[in-house]
Amino acid sequence: MPAEQNPGRSPGDQELLAQLRQSLGLLRVAFDSTDEVMVIADHNMRIRWANQKAADCFGEGITALLVGQTIDQCIQWQPWIEHRRPSDDNSPAQKPFHELILEQSEGEHKLRIGRKNQQIEEGAFFPGRLTWRQITSMSEAFHLIIIRDLDPIEQSLDRQRSFIQSLAHELRTPLALLTGNLKRLDRLLETSSRAQTKLESAQQETDRVKRLVDKLMLLSDLETGRYPWNWEVLPLQTALKDWQQSLSKKKQTHLHIRVNSQNALIRIDRQAFHLVLDQLFENSLQFSDGQATVSIEAEVTKDAIKLLYQDSGPGLRDTDQDQIATIFDRFQRLEQHRKAHRAEGGGLGLALAKELMEGMAGTLQLASPPHQSERPCEGTQFSIGFQRQISRHQAEPDDRGCSPVT
């Protein structure tokens, strides 16, 4: 049956309207054919539009049943936590669904999602990734909300990370007890020199495992978004001086810091910044048997700040190129640095330092790989890069979802 003609419109207007209807129909078909749940909600979190996948999951297959309902009336969700820790009970992920979306203009979370009023039982919730973005190009604010299933590989990786986190957490208590008992034995027993050596060796190994567990916990927190970032904009000189003063007087004698710029500002988490420098510094001392000296110099440009970290240790000149390429990989240890008298590291320090730098939107890399330099210097050089901040009030979030600085 031919479309009804409107005598008030010209043939050109009618043709344009027909094209618009066709385009909207094609868009609807495209949105309905996707495997992702898509809804648009207003500032009251009331659903104004939903695709067919959303209707199939939460509206008994009928989109009209969703439109006009609030998000919380249709959907219930649980935090994505495989193995709970006591600290998880007060985590930000426990906030209601709509609060997460209204607090941030855009974001992403992994959740367990189910229909409202659905019984909480095995299989009732499906693992999904929630993504949202505010739409500001219209007369009022709307929120585009997308939910997609986690594929089996993602679920497997998340279970692996959660397992490592739980394992590391559970190991902390017995390690603390073991460390305490070894120290008490050392104080109470008058043992032979041979037994004393064995006891000291046990203490060193316990401390090594404890450090390894702490680093595993930190890496897991970084990967799962649980690391408690605390952002500050500080003068570079202040940040470096603060770290230097956290070291013992003996260690400070091995350190030389030169920063010429008085006005260079960096945006950091102070604890993370200290952990990065601590790891590099401890490596320098450990692999030189406490003999290395370390210098840190700053290169400041209009947009960036680079710290050149240089030690006088054994360096990497005799290291195979393949090993150098994997120096920031987890559990990577250089064979030529292993000595019978030297305590083994866990092989996680540089991996953790790199993850922390990336979390601060910075970089950590070898400054000049030995095989690419015409005159390889003694020791090891690292380049630590930051974006330069214009003022203490600069608070633009980066693409990692970092919170603004206030």
XYZ file of C-alpha atoms in Angstrom:
406
model
C 0.000 0.000 0.000
C 1.593 3.335 -0.978
C 2.635 5.697 1.797
C 0.076 8.351 2.664
C 0.949 11.630 1.006
C 1.019 14.805 3.092
C -0.222 17.688 0.930
C 1.635 20.171 3.200
C 5.059 18.772 2.280
C 6.937 19.047 -0.984
C 8.063 15.881 -2.811
C 11.640 16.675 -1.745
C 10.685 16.832 1.936
C 8.765 13.589 1.676
C 11.721 11.874 0.043
C 14.026 13.140 2.780
C 11.671 11.842 5.474
C 11.521 8.458 3.748
C 15.315 8.293 3.699
C 15.480 9.219 7.386
C 12.957 6.523 8.272
C 14.950 3.995 6.282
C 18.224 5.039 7.979
C 16.640 4.802 11.411
C 15.239 1.397 10.528
C 18.664 0.184 9.404
C 20.257 1.528 12.601
C 17.661 -0.311 14.640
C 18.393 -3.537 12.754
C 22.137 -3.048 13.335
C 21.722 -2.401 17.074
C 19.300 -5.304 17.451
C 21.659 -7.723 15.710
C 24.569 -7.067 18.075
C 25.425 -9.485 20.892
C 25.914 -6.602 23.332
C 23.260 -5.195 25.660
C 22.789 -1.508 24.792
C 20.556 0.953 26.627
C 20.327 4.745 26.808
C 19.299 6.205 30.171
C 18.578 9.778 31.232
C 20.029 11.621 34.242
C 17.539 9.835 36.512
C 18.816 6.470 35.234
C 15.453 5.867 33.546
C 15.749 3.800 30.361
C 14.741 5.761 27.262
C 15.910 3.272 24.619
C 17.049 -0.357 24.563
C 18.111 -2.791 21.862
C 16.762 -6.314 21.392
C 19.620 -7.965 23.305
C 18.717 -5.852 26.342
C 15.084 -6.887 25.979
C 16.056 -10.566 25.691
C 18.190 -10.404 28.841
C 16.107 -8.142 31.056
C 12.693 -7.500 29.468
C 11.258 -10.899 28.505
C 12.101 -10.146 24.885
C 9.996 -6.970 24.688
C 11.818 -3.610 24.612
C 8.665 -1.746 25.646
C 8.878 -3.441 29.050
C 12.237 -1.767 29.661
C 11.501 1.753 28.417
C 10.446 3.969 31.318
C 11.951 1.672 33.967
C 15.014 2.679 35.960
C 18.226 0.703 35.570
C 17.970 -0.619 39.123
C 14.402 -1.801 38.517
C 15.519 -4.035 35.651
C 19.061 -5.148 36.413
C 20.857 -6.428 39.484
C 24.566 -7.040 39.681
C 27.336 -8.283 41.897
C 30.999 -7.211 41.974
C 33.406 -9.345 39.975
C 35.318 -10.994 42.838
C 36.358 -14.635 42.532
C 37.992 -14.853 45.962
C 36.866 -12.283 48.506
C 39.173 -10.550 50.949
C 38.063 -8.747 54.106
C 38.962 -5.398 52.530
C 36.587 -6.072 49.620
C 33.535 -5.464 51.802
C 34.119 -1.704 51.726
C 35.421 -1.461 48.173
C 34.066 1.152 45.734
C 32.666 -1.652 43.555
C 29.946 -2.190 46.194
C 28.236 1.094 45.231
C 24.825 0.880 43.533
C 24.841 0.517 39.766
C 23.477 4.011 39.023
C 25.948 5.756 41.370
C 28.926 4.364 39.469
C 27.537 5.744 36.209
C 26.499 9.152 37.552
C 29.820 9.761 39.361
C 31.957 9.426 36.226
C 31.238 10.575 32.682
C 32.665 7.312 31.381
C 34.121 4.122 32.763
C 34.328 0.352 32.712
C 33.776 -2.434 35.237
C 33.649 -6.218 35.264
C 30.484 -7.424 36.977
C 28.172 -10.359 37.534
C 24.832 -9.397 36.060
C 21.313 -10.780 36.373
C 17.663 -9.815 36.015
C 16.008 -7.973 38.883
C 14.207 -10.319 41.307
C 16.167 -13.268 39.905
C 17.128 -15.787 42.578
C 20.785 -15.576 43.612
C 21.968 -19.058 42.771
C 24.663 -20.787 40.735
C 24.302 -19.800 37.078
C 21.772 -17.021 37.773
C 24.326 -14.281 37.051
C 26.500 -14.056 33.966
C 29.970 -12.421 33.964
C 29.990 -9.263 31.889
C 31.892 -6.089 31.164
C 29.974 -2.873 31.821
C 30.979 0.191 29.781
C 29.296 3.569 29.924
C 29.748 6.998 28.376
C 27.867 10.246 28.841
C 26.186 11.729 25.766
C 26.439 15.520 25.996
C 25.640 16.603 22.428
C 21.884 16.782 23.057
C 19.644 19.177 25.007
C 19.896 16.999 28.131
C 22.466 14.511 29.386
C 22.038 10.848 28.548
C 24.163 7.799 29.307
C 24.959 5.070 26.801
C 25.362 1.818 28.737
C 26.801 -1.307 27.124
C 27.085 -4.755 28.692
C 28.843 -7.617 26.951
C 29.665 -11.153 27.967
C 33.208 -11.936 29.027
C 34.660 -14.511 26.685
C 36.159 -17.732 28.149
C 39.740 -16.467 27.799
C 38.965 -13.287 29.772
C 37.185 -15.301 32.453
C 40.139 -17.689 32.689
C 42.638 -14.825 33.046
C 40.507 -13.177 35.725
C 40.252 -16.425 37.667
C 44.027 -16.838 37.420
C 44.642 -13.302 38.719
C 42.133 -13.760 41.528
C 43.747 -17.047 42.504
C 47.213 -15.475 42.664
C 45.838 -12.602 44.726
C 44.098 -14.920 47.177
C 47.133 -17.201 47.415
C 49.441 -14.274 48.133
C 47.024 -12.953 50.741
C 46.748 -16.331 52.481
C 50.541 -16.738 52.575
C 51.081 -13.498 54.468
C 49.944 -14.790 57.879
C 52.068 -17.985 57.996
C 55.061 -16.054 56.678
C 54.673 -13.443 59.418
C 54.476 -16.205 62.048
C 57.512 -17.982 60.609
C 59.531 -14.758 60.524
C 58.650 -13.987 64.133
C 59.558 -17.473 65.339
C 62.906 -17.404 63.559
C 63.761 -14.076 65.170
C 62.817 -15.415 68.615
C 64.983 -18.489 68.067
C 67.864 -16.260 67.093
C 67.533 -14.325 70.369
C 66.932 -17.265 72.698
C 69.317 -19.950 71.469
C 73.060 -19.936 71.837
C 73.917 -22.019 68.820
C 77.090 -22.999 67.039
C 78.381 -20.941 64.163
C 77.174 -23.581 61.704
C 73.660 -23.596 63.192
C 73.683 -19.787 63.282
C 74.508 -19.743 59.566
C 71.601 -22.076 58.843
C 69.267 -19.922 60.919
C 70.338 -16.752 59.099
C 69.831 -18.521 55.775
C 66.297 -19.508 56.818
C 65.573 -15.910 57.820
C 66.850 -14.605 54.490
C 64.746 -17.070 52.512
C 61.653 -16.234 54.573
C 62.210 -12.529 53.959
C 62.671 -13.206 50.241
C 59.397 -15.127 50.005
C 57.646 -12.373 51.971
C 58.898 -9.732 49.521
C 57.822 -11.939 46.629
C 54.313 -12.284 48.093
C 54.078 -8.511 48.637
C 55.031 -7.876 45.009
C 52.531 -10.459 43.765
C 49.827 -8.690 45.772
C 50.794 -5.320 44.303
C 50.861 -6.649 40.737
C 47.485 -8.288 41.236
C 46.014 -5.066 42.652
C 47.358 -3.127 39.660
C 45.897 -5.607 37.174
C 42.478 -5.778 38.814
C 42.178 -2.018 39.376
C 42.351 -2.289 43.171
C 45.547 -0.330 43.710
C 44.642 2.691 45.930
C 46.032 5.511 43.795
C 46.525 8.794 45.679
C 47.366 11.490 43.159
C 49.454 14.587 43.853
C 51.066 17.256 41.715
C 54.490 18.019 43.192
C 57.688 19.818 42.218
C 60.139 17.233 40.921
C 62.768 18.339 43.448
C 60.312 17.813 46.317
C 59.352 14.319 45.113
C 62.994 13.240 44.795
C 64.052 14.806 48.112
C 61.137 13.118 49.863
C 62.236 9.737 48.483
C 65.902 10.362 49.367
C 65.004 11.195 52.979
C 63.063 7.922 53.263
C 66.357 6.030 52.817
C 68.760 5.165 55.596
C 71.769 7.450 56.111
C 74.061 4.677 54.907
C 72.162 4.241 51.647
C 72.036 7.985 51.043
C 75.853 8.012 50.791
C 75.533 5.964 47.572
C 73.148 8.462 45.954
C 73.707 11.692 43.985
C 70.700 13.655 42.675
C 70.988 16.638 40.325
C 67.862 18.589 39.344
C 68.377 22.073 37.902
C 64.781 23.033 37.227
C 62.965 24.646 40.151
C 59.505 24.717 38.530
C 59.133 21.263 37.007
C 55.925 19.618 38.270
C 54.987 15.938 38.014
C 51.740 14.127 38.755
C 52.421 11.019 40.830
C 51.245 8.689 43.514
C 53.948 9.280 46.108
C 54.022 5.693 47.390
C 54.178 4.271 43.851
C 56.958 6.743 42.942
C 58.956 5.611 45.990
C 58.415 1.944 45.119
C 59.766 2.462 41.586
C 62.936 4.206 42.766
C 63.326 1.777 45.688
C 63.318 -1.160 43.289
C 65.932 0.327 40.960
C 68.108 1.419 43.898
C 67.897 -1.953 45.672
C 68.872 -3.718 42.439
C 71.881 -1.429 42.026
C 73.107 -2.157 45.554
C 72.288 -5.867 45.513
C 74.070 -6.701 42.269
C 77.156 -4.690 43.210
C 77.336 -6.188 46.723
C 76.552 -2.768 48.185
C 79.373 -0.968 46.373
C 77.527 0.858 43.585
C 76.950 4.581 43.438
C 73.795 5.920 41.799
C 73.190 9.238 40.085
C 69.816 10.640 39.058
C 69.691 13.589 36.659
C 66.640 15.364 35.281
C 66.032 16.506 31.728
C 63.104 18.932 31.567
C 61.384 20.037 28.363
C 58.194 21.980 27.753
C 55.961 18.870 27.834
C 57.973 16.127 29.496
C 60.335 15.265 32.316
C 62.892 12.489 32.020
C 64.931 11.132 34.913
C 68.152 9.448 33.862
C 69.026 6.799 36.435
C 72.648 5.621 36.249
C 74.473 3.193 38.534
C 78.086 1.995 38.660
C 77.201 -1.668 39.073
C 78.074 -4.621 36.825
C 75.711 -3.431 34.093
C 74.455 -5.418 31.104
C 77.418 -5.388 28.712
C 77.831 -9.160 28.821
C 74.120 -9.873 28.725
C 72.544 -11.666 25.793
C 70.275 -9.450 23.680
C 67.348 -11.836 24.098
C 67.637 -11.519 27.875
C 67.803 -7.719 27.678
C 64.592 -7.710 25.619
C 62.801 -9.522 28.456
C 64.341 -7.616 31.371
C 60.927 -6.232 32.421
C 59.183 -9.621 32.198
C 58.019 -11.314 35.368
C 60.343 -13.822 37.022
C 63.146 -12.766 34.682
C 66.606 -12.996 36.291
C 69.962 -12.480 34.602
C 72.219 -15.520 34.876
C 75.500 -13.613 35.046
C 74.270 -11.683 38.113
C 73.669 -14.844 40.158
C 76.316 -15.466 42.830
C 76.523 -18.193 45.448
C 76.907 -15.668 48.308
C 74.110 -13.390 47.073
C 70.447 -13.827 48.020
C 68.220 -14.558 45.023
C 65.631 -12.015 44.002
C 62.120 -12.959 42.973
C 62.398 -11.612 39.437
C 59.354 -9.357 39.907
C 60.949 -6.031 40.841
C 61.412 -4.478 37.400
C 58.053 -5.831 36.197
C 56.370 -4.173 39.176
C 58.262 -0.895 38.650
C 57.173 -0.787 34.999
C 53.522 -1.505 35.906
C 53.578 1.285 38.499
C 55.056 3.747 36.011
C 52.420 2.864 33.419
C 49.757 3.330 36.103
C 51.091 6.881 36.572
C 50.940 7.451 32.786
C 54.753 7.348 32.686
C 57.441 5.149 31.173
C 60.343 3.047 32.400
C 62.896 1.681 29.965
C 66.570 1.013 29.492
C 68.090 4.350 28.546
C 70.699 2.941 26.173
C 70.757 -0.815 25.546
C 74.431 -1.883 25.664
C 74.440 -3.492 22.218
C 73.059 -0.297 20.620
C 75.629 2.067 22.107
C 78.982 2.841 20.448
C 80.577 3.423 23.854
C 78.753 1.359 26.420
C 79.009 2.974 29.835
C 79.715 1.078 33.006
C 76.684 0.172 35.034
C 73.048 0.298 34.022
C 71.016 3.246 32.779
C 67.246 3.571 33.053
C 65.056 6.328 31.673
C 62.025 7.292 33.782
C 59.565 9.483 31.891
C 56.671 11.673 33.079
C 54.332 14.139 31.479
C 55.134 17.624 32.741
C 52.292 19.313 34.611
C 51.510 22.970 33.963
C 50.318 23.795 37.476
C 49.371 22.163 40.765
C 45.716 22.528 39.771
C 46.035 20.671 36.479
C 43.640 17.765 36.867
C 42.830 16.271 33.497
C 42.275 12.494 33.804
C 44.348 10.375 31.466
C 43.155 7.501 29.287
C 43.831 5.047 32.099
C 40.889 6.371 34.046
C 42.986 8.115 36.710
C 41.023 10.378 39.037
C 41.546 14.137 38.715
C 43.888 15.869 41.133
C 42.260 18.500 43.342
